[in-house]
CSV table of C-alpha atoms in Angstrom, one decimal:
chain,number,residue,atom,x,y,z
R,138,UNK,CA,-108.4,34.3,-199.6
R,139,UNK,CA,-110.0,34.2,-203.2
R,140,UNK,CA,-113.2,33.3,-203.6
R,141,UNK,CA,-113.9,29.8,-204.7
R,142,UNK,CA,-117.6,29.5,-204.5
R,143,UNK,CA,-120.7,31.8,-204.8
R,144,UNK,CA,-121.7,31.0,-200.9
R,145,UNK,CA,-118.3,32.8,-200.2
R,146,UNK,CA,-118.7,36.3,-201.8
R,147,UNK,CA,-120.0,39.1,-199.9
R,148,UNK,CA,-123.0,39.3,-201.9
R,149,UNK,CA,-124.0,36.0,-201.1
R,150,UNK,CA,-126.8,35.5,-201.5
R,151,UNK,CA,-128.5,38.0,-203.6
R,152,UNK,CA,-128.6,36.0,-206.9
R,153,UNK,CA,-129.2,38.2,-210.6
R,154,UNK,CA,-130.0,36.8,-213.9
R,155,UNK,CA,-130.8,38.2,-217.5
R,156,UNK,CA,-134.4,38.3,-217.6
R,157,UNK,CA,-133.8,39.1,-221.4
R,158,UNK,CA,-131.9,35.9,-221.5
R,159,UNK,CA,-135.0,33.5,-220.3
R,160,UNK,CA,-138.3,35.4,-221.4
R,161,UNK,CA,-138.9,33.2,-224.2
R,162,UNK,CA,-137.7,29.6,-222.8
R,163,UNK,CA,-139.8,31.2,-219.6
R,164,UNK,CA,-143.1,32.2,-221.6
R,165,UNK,CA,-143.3,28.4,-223.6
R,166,UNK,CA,-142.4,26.4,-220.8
R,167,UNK,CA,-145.5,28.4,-218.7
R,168,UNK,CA,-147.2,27.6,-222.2
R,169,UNK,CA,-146.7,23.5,-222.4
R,170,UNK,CA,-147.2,23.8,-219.1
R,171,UNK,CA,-151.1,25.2,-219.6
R,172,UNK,CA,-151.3,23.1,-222.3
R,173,UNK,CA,-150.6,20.1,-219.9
R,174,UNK,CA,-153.2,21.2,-217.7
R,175,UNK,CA,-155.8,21.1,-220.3
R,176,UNK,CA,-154.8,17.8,-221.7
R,177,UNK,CA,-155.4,16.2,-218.5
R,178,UNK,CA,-158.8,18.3,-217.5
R,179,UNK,CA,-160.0,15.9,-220.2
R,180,UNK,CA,-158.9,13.1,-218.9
R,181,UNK,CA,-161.7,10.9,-216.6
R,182,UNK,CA,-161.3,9.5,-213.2
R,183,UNK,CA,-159.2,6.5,-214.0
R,184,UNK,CA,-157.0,7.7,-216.6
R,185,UNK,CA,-156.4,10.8,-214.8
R,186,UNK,CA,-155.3,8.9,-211.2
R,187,UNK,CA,-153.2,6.6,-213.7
R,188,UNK,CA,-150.9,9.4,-215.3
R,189,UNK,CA,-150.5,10.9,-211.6
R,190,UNK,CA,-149.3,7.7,-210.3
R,191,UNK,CA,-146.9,6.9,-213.0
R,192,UNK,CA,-145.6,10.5,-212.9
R,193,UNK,CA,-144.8,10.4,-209.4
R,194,UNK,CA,-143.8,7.3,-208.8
R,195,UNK,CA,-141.3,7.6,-212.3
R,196,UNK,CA,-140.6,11.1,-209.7
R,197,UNK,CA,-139.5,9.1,-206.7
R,198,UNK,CA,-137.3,6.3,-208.6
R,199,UNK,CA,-135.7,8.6,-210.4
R,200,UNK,CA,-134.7,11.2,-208.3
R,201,UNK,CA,-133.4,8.0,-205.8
R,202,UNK,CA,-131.3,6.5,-209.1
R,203,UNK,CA,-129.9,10.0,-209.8
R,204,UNK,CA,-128.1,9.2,-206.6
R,205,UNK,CA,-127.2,6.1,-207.6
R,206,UNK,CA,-130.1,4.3,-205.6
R,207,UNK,CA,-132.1,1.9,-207.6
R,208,UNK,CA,-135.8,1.3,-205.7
R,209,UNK,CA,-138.6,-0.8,-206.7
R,210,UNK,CA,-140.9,0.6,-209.3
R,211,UNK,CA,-144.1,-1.7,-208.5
R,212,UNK,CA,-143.2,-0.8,-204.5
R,213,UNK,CA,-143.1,2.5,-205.0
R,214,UNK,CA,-146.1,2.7,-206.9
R,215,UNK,CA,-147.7,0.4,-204.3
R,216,UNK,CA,-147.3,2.9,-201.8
R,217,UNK,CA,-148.0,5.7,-203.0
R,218,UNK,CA,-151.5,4.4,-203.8
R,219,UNK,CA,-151.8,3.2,-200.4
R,220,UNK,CA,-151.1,6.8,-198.9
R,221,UNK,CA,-153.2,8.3,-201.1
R,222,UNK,CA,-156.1,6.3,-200.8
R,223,UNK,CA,-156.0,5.3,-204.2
R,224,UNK,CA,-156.4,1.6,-205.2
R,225,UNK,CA,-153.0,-0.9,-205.4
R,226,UNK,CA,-154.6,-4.2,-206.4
R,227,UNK,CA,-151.9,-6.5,-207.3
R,228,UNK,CA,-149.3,-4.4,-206.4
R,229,UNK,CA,-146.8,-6.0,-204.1
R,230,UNK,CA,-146.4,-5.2,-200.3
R,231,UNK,CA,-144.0,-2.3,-199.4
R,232,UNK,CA,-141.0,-2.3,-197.0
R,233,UNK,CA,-140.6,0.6,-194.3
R,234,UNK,CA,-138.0,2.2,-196.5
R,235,UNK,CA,-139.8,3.1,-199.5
R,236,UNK,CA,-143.0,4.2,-197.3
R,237,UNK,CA,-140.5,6.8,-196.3
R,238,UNK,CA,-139.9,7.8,-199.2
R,239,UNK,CA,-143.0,8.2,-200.2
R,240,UNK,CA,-143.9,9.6,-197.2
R,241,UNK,CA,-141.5,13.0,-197.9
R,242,UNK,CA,-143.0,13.5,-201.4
R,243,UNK,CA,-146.6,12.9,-201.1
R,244,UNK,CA,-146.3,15.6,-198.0
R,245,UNK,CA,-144.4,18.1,-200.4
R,246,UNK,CA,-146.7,17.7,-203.1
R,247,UNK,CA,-150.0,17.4,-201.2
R,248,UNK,CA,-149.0,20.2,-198.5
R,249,UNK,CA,-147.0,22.8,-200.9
R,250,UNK,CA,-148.7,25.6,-199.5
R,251,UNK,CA,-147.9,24.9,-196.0
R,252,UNK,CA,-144.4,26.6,-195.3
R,253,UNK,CA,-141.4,24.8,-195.3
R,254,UNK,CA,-139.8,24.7,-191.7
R,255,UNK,CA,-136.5,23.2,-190.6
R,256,UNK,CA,-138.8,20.7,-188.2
R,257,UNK,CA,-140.3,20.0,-192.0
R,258,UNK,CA,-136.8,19.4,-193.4
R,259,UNK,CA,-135.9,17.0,-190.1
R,260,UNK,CA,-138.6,15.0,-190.9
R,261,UNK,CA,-138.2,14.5,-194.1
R,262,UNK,CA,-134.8,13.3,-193.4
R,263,UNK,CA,-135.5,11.2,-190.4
R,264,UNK,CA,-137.7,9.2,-192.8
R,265,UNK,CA,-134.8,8.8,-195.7
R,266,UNK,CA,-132.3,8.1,-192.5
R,267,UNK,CA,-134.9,5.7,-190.0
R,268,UNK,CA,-131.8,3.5,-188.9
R,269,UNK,CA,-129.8,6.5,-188.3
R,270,UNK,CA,-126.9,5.2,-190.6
R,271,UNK,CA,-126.3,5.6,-194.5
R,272,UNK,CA,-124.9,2.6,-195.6
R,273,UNK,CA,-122.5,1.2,-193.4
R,274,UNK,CA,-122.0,4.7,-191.7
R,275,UNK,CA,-123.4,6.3,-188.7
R,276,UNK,CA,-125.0,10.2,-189.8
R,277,UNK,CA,-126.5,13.1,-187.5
R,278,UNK,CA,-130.3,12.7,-188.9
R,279,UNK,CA,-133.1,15.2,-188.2
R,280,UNK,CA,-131.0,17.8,-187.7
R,281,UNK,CA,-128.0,20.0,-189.7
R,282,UNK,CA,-124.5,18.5,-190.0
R,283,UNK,CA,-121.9,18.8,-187.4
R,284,UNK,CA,-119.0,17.3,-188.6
R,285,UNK,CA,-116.2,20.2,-188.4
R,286,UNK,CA,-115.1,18.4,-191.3
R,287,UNK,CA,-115.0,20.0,-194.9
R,288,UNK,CA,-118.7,18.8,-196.7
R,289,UNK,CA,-117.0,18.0,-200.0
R,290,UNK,CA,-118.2,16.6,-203.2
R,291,UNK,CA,-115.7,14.3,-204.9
R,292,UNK,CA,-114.8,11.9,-207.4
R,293,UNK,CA,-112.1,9.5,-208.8
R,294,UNK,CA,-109.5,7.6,-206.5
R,295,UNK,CA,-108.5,7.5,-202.7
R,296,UNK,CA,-105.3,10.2,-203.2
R,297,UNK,CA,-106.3,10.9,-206.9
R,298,UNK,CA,-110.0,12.2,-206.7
R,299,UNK,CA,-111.0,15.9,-207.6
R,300,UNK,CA,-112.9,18.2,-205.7
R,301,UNK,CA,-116.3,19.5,-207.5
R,302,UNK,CA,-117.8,21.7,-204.8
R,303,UNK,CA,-117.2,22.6,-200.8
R,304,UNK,CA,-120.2,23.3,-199.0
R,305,UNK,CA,-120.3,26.0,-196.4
R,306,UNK,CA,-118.9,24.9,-192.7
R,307,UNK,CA,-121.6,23.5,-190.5
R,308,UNK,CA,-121.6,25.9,-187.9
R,309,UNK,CA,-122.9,28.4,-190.8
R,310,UNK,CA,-125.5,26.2,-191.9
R,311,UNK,CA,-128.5,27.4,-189.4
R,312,UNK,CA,-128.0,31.1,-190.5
R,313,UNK,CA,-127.7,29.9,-193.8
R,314,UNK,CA,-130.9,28.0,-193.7
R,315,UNK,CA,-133.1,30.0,-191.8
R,316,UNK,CA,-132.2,32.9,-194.7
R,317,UNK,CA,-133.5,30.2,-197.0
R,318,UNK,CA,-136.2,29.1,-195.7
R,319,UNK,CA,-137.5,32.5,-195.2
R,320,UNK,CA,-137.2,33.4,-198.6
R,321,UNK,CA,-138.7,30.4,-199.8
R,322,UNK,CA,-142.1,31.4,-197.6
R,323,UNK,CA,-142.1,34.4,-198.6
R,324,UNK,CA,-144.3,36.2,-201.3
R,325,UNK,CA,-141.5,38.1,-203.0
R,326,UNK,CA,-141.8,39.2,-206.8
R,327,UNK,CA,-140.4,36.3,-208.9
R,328,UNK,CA,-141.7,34.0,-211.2
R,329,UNK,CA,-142.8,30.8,-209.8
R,330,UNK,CA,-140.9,28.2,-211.9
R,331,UNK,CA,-137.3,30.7,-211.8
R,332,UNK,CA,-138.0,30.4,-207.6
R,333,UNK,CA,-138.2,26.4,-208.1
R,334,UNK,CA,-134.8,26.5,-209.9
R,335,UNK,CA,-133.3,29.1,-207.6
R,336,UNK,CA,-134.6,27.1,-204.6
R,337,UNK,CA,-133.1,23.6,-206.1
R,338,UNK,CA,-129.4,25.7,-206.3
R,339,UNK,CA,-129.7,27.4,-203.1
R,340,UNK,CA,-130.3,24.1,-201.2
R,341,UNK,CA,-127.8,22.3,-202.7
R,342,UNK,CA,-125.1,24.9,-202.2
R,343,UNK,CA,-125.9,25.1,-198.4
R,344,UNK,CA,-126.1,21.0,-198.2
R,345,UNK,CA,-127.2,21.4,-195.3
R,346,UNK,CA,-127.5,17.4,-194.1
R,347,UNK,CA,-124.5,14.4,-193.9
R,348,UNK,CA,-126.7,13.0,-196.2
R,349,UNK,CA,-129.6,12.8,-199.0
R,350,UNK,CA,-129.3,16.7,-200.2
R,351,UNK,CA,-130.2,15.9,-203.4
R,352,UNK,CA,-132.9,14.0,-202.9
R,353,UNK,CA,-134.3,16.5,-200.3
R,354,UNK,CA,-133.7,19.2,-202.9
R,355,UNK,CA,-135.3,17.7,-205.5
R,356,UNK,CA,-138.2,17.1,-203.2
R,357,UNK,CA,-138.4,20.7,-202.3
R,358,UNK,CA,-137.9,21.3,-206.1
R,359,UNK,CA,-141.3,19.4,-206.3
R,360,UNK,CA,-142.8,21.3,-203.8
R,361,UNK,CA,-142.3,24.5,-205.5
R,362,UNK,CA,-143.2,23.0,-208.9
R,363,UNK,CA,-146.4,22.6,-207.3
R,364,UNK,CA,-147.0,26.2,-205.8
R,365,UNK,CA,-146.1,26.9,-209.3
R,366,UNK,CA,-148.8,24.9,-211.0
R,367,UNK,CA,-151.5,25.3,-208.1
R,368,UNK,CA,-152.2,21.1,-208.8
R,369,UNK,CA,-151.5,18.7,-205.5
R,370,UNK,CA,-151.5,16.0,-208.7
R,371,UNK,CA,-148.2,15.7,-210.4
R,372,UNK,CA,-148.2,14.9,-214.4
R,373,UNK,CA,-144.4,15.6,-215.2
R,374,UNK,CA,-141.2,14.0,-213.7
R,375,UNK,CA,-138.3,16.8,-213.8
R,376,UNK,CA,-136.5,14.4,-212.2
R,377,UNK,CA,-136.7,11.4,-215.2
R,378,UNK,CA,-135.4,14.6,-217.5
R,379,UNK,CA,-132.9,15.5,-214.7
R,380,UNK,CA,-132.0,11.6,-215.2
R,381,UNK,CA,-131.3,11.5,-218.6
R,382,UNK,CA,-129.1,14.5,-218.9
R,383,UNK,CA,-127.2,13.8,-215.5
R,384,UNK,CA,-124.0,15.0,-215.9
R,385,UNK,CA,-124.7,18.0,-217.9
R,386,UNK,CA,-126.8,18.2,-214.5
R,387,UNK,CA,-123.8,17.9,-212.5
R,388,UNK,CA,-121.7,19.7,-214.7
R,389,UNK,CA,-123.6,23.3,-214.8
R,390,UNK,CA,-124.6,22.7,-211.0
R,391,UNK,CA,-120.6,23.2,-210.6
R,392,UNK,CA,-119.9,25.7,-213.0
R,393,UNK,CA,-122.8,27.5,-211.4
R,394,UNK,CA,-121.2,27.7,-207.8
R,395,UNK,CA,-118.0,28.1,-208.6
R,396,UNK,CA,-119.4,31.3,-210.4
R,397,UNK,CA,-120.8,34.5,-209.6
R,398,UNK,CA,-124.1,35.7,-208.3
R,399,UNK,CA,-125.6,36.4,-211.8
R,400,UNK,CA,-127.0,32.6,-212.4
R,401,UNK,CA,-128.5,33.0,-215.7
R,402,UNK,CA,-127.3,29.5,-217.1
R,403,UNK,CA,-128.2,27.5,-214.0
R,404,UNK,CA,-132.0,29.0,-214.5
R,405,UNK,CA,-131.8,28.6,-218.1
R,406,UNK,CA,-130.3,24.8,-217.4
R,407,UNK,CA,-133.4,24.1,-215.2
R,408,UNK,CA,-135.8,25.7,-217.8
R,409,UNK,CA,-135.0,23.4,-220.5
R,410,UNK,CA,-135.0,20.7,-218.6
R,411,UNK,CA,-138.4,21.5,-217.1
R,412,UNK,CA,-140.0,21.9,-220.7
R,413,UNK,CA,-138.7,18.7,-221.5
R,414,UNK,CA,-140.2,17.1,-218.8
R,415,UNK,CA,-143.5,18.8,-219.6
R,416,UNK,CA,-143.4,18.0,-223.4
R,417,UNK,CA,-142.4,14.1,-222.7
R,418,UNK,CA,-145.9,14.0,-220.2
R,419,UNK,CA,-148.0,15.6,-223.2
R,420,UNK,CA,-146.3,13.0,-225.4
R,421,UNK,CA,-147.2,10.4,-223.2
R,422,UNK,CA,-150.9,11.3,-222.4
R,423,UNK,CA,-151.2,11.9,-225.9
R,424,UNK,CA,-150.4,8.1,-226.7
R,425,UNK,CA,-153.1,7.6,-224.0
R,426,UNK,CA,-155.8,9.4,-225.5
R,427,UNK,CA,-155.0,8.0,-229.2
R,428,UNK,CA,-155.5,4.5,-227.1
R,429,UNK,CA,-158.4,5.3,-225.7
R,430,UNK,CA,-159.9,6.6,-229.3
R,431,UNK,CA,-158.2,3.2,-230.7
R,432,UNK,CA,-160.4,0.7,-228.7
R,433,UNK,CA,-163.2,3.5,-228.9
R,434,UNK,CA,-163.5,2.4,-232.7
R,435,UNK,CA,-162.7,-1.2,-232.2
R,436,UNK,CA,-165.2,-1.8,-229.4
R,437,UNK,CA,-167.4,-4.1,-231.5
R,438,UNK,CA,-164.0,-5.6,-233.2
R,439,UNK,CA,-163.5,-9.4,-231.9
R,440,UNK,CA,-160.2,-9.7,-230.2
R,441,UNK,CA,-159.2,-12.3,-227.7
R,442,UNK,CA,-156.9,-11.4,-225.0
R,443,UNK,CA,-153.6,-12.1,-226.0
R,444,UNK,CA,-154.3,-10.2,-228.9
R,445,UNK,CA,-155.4,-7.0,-226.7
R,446,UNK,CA,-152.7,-7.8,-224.5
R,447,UNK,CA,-149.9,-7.1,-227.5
R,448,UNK,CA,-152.0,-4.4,-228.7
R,449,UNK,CA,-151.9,-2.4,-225.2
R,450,UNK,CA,-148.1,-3.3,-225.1
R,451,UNK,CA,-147.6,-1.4,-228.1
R,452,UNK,CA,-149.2,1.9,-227.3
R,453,UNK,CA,-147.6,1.8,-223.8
R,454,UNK,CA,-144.2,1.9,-225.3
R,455,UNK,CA,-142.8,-1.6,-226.7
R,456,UNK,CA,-139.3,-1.8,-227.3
R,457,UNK,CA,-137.6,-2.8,-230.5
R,458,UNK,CA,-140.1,-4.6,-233.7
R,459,UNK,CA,-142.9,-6.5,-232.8
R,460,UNK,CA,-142.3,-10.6,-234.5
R,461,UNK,CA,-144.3,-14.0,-233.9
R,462,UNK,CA,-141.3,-15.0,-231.5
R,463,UNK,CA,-142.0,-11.9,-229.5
R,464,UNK,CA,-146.1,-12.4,-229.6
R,465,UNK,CA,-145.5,-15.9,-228.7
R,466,UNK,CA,-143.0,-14.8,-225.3
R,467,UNK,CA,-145.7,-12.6,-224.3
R,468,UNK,CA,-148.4,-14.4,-224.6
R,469,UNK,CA,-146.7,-17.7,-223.1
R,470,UNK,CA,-148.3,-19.3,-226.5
R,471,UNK,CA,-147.1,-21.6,-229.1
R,472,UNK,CA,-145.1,-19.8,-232.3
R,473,UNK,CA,-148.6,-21.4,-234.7
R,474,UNK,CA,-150.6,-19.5,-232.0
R,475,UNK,CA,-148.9,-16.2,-232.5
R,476,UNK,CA,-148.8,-16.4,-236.0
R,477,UNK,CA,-153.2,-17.0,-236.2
R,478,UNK,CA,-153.7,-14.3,-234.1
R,479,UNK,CA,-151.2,-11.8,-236.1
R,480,UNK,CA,-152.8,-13.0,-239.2
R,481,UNK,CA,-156.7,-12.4,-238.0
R,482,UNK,CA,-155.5,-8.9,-237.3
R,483,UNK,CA,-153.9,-8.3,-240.1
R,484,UNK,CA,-157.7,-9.1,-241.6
R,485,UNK,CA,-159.1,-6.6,-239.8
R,486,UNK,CA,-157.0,-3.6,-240.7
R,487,UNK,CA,-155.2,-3.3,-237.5
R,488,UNK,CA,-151.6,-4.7,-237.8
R,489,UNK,CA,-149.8,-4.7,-241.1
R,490,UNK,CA,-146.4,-6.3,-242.0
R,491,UNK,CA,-143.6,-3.7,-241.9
R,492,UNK,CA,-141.4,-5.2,-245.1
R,493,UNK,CA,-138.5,-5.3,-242.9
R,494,UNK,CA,-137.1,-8.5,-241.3
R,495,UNK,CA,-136.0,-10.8,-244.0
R,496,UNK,CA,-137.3,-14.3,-242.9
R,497,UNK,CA,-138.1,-13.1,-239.7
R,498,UNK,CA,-141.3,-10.6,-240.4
R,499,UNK,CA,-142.1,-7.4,-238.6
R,500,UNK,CA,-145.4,-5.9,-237.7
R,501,UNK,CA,-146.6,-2.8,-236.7
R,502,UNK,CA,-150.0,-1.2,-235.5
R,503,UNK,CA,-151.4,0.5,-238.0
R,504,UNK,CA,-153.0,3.4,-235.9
R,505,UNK,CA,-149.8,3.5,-233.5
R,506,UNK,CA,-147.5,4.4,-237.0
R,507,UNK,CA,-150.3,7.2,-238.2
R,508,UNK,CA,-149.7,9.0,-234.5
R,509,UNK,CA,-146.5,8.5,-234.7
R,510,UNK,CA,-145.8,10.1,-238.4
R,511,UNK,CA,-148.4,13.1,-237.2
R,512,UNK,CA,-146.2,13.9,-233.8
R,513,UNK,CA,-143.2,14.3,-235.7
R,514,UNK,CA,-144.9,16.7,-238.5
């Protein structure tokens, strides 16, 4: 029989890699990584709790649409406030489902030292699987698969559709995972953020459940992430960069186990998309400190609320250009309405018209375009 995938060579699984290969994609990503530390060392109480609830909740939604599952942001949120302690004013209630979810990642994140265990593993699944069904189909939960059918991932038609990957049989899966799991406990010599990405392969080519390995793995993923860091409080979503590069995702995950031991490009892969993630969280908390210094300096300047509430839109991210039709959506305000209060901050130095927009004039915040033209320096 020739060997189709990495679990099914005799050297299986004692992974290599090029060291060489990843020293300097290894040595900045530790680097944005301290430099993420420090940013948010700076940061007080409420902006600090603020950029840890987005980042893990933009974690949890992610990793679930990765799959192809689309959950409530605001529920999310909601809960993971709730478990934490944290305050949710305003957010809306949460269903049983999503506290589930929650449930698995706040216990990876907040307990990472704490070794993982197959009871750990059951349940975390029993909490994605409470019905004991996935969709319209009955699934073993809390426990490894037993179907003596072949685990296979697929796509295209019934009778047309390709083959990506076949797991290992279930009755190898116990071995299989207890050799896991007690390499993932152990203190062994390997860089912390290389044994997050070998982790997130390894679990994925045992797939060890009927269903939800790849949210479990991702969630272990985090887990390690946070050994890595030595912060409970997560400020980066791998999984949002994971998102928006998923089929390369899918693509060098198969390449990668129908390969060979030596899994240079997978941890390379996960390296790049790891500093990504890092550099897009200083990107944002960067926006949030220029805020913060923005209504620093403006704290004696009069603005009324719809004008602060446009303002705050802007540095959180607003999407396409800013116009009097836009202001006056917002606001829920007349179109005369928007235009007085662009005008009065135009007066004060803090909007400006762009010159673009023919009839239809664009503005832009004054301070918001200075940041902007220093990041990309």
């Amino acid at each position: 029989m020739s060997t189709l995938y990495i679990w099914q060579e005799d050297s299986w699984p004692r992974f290599t890699w090029n060291n060489d290969q990843i020293a300097r994609l290894l040595a900045e990503t530790h680097q944005q990584l301290g430099r993420l530390t420090g940013i948010v060392s700076m940061f007080g109480f409420e902006q600090k709790t603020n950029t840890f609830l987005d980042a893990i909740t933009q974690e949890i939604v992610h990793s679930a649409e990765i799959e192809g599952e689309i959950l409530n942001h605001d529920s999310v949120r909601s809960s993971v406030a709730r478990q934490l302690g944290l305050p949710d004013a305003g957010l809306p209630r949460i269903d049983h489902y999503v506290e589930g979810v929650v449930q698995i990642m706040v216990d990876a994140t907040q307990h990472a030292e704490q070794p993982l265990t197959d009871e750990r593993l059951f349940g975390w699944h029993a909490a994605l699987f409470p019905t004991g069904y996935s969709g319209a189909y009955k699934i073993t939960v809390a426990n490894w698969r037993q179907s003596q059918d072949a685990m296979q991932i697929v796509s295209g038609a019934m009778g047309h559709y390709q083959v990506h990957f076949e797991a290992p049989p279930s009755e190898q899966v116990p071995m299989m995972m207890t050799q896991f799991l007690e390499w993932l406990n152990a203190d062994n010599d390997v860089d912390p953020l290389i044994k997050a990405a070998i982790a997130h392969l390894w679990f994925v080519t045992i797939h060890p459940f009927e269903d939800g390995n790849g949210r479990l793995c991702r969630t272990i993923t985090e887990m390690m992430l946070a050994r890595a860091d030595g912060m409970t409080q997560r400020f980066y979503s791998l999984s949002s960069a994971i998102l928006n590069s998923r089929k390369d995702y899918y693509e060098i995950l198969e390449q990668t186990q129908k390969g060979t031991q030596n899994i240079t490009s997978w941890i390379e892969w996960f390296l790049q998309t790891l500093h990504l993630a890092i550099v897009s969280s200083i990107e944002k908390m960067d926006r949030v400190i220029q805020k913060t210094d923005f209504w620093n300096r403006h704290a004696d300047t009069s603005v009324n609320e719809r004008q602060r509430k446009v303002i705050n839109r802007l540095w959180d991210g607003f999407e396409g250009k800013l116009n009097s039709s836009k202001w006056a959506k917002i606001c829920h305000c007349s179109q005369d309405t928007a235009i007085r209060d662009i005008h009065d901050l135009m007066e004060k130095g803090i909007l400006r018209d762009t010159g673009e927009g023919g009839r239809s004039k664009n503005y832009e915040l004054l301070d918001l375009v200075d940041f902007e033209n220093g990041a990309k320096k």
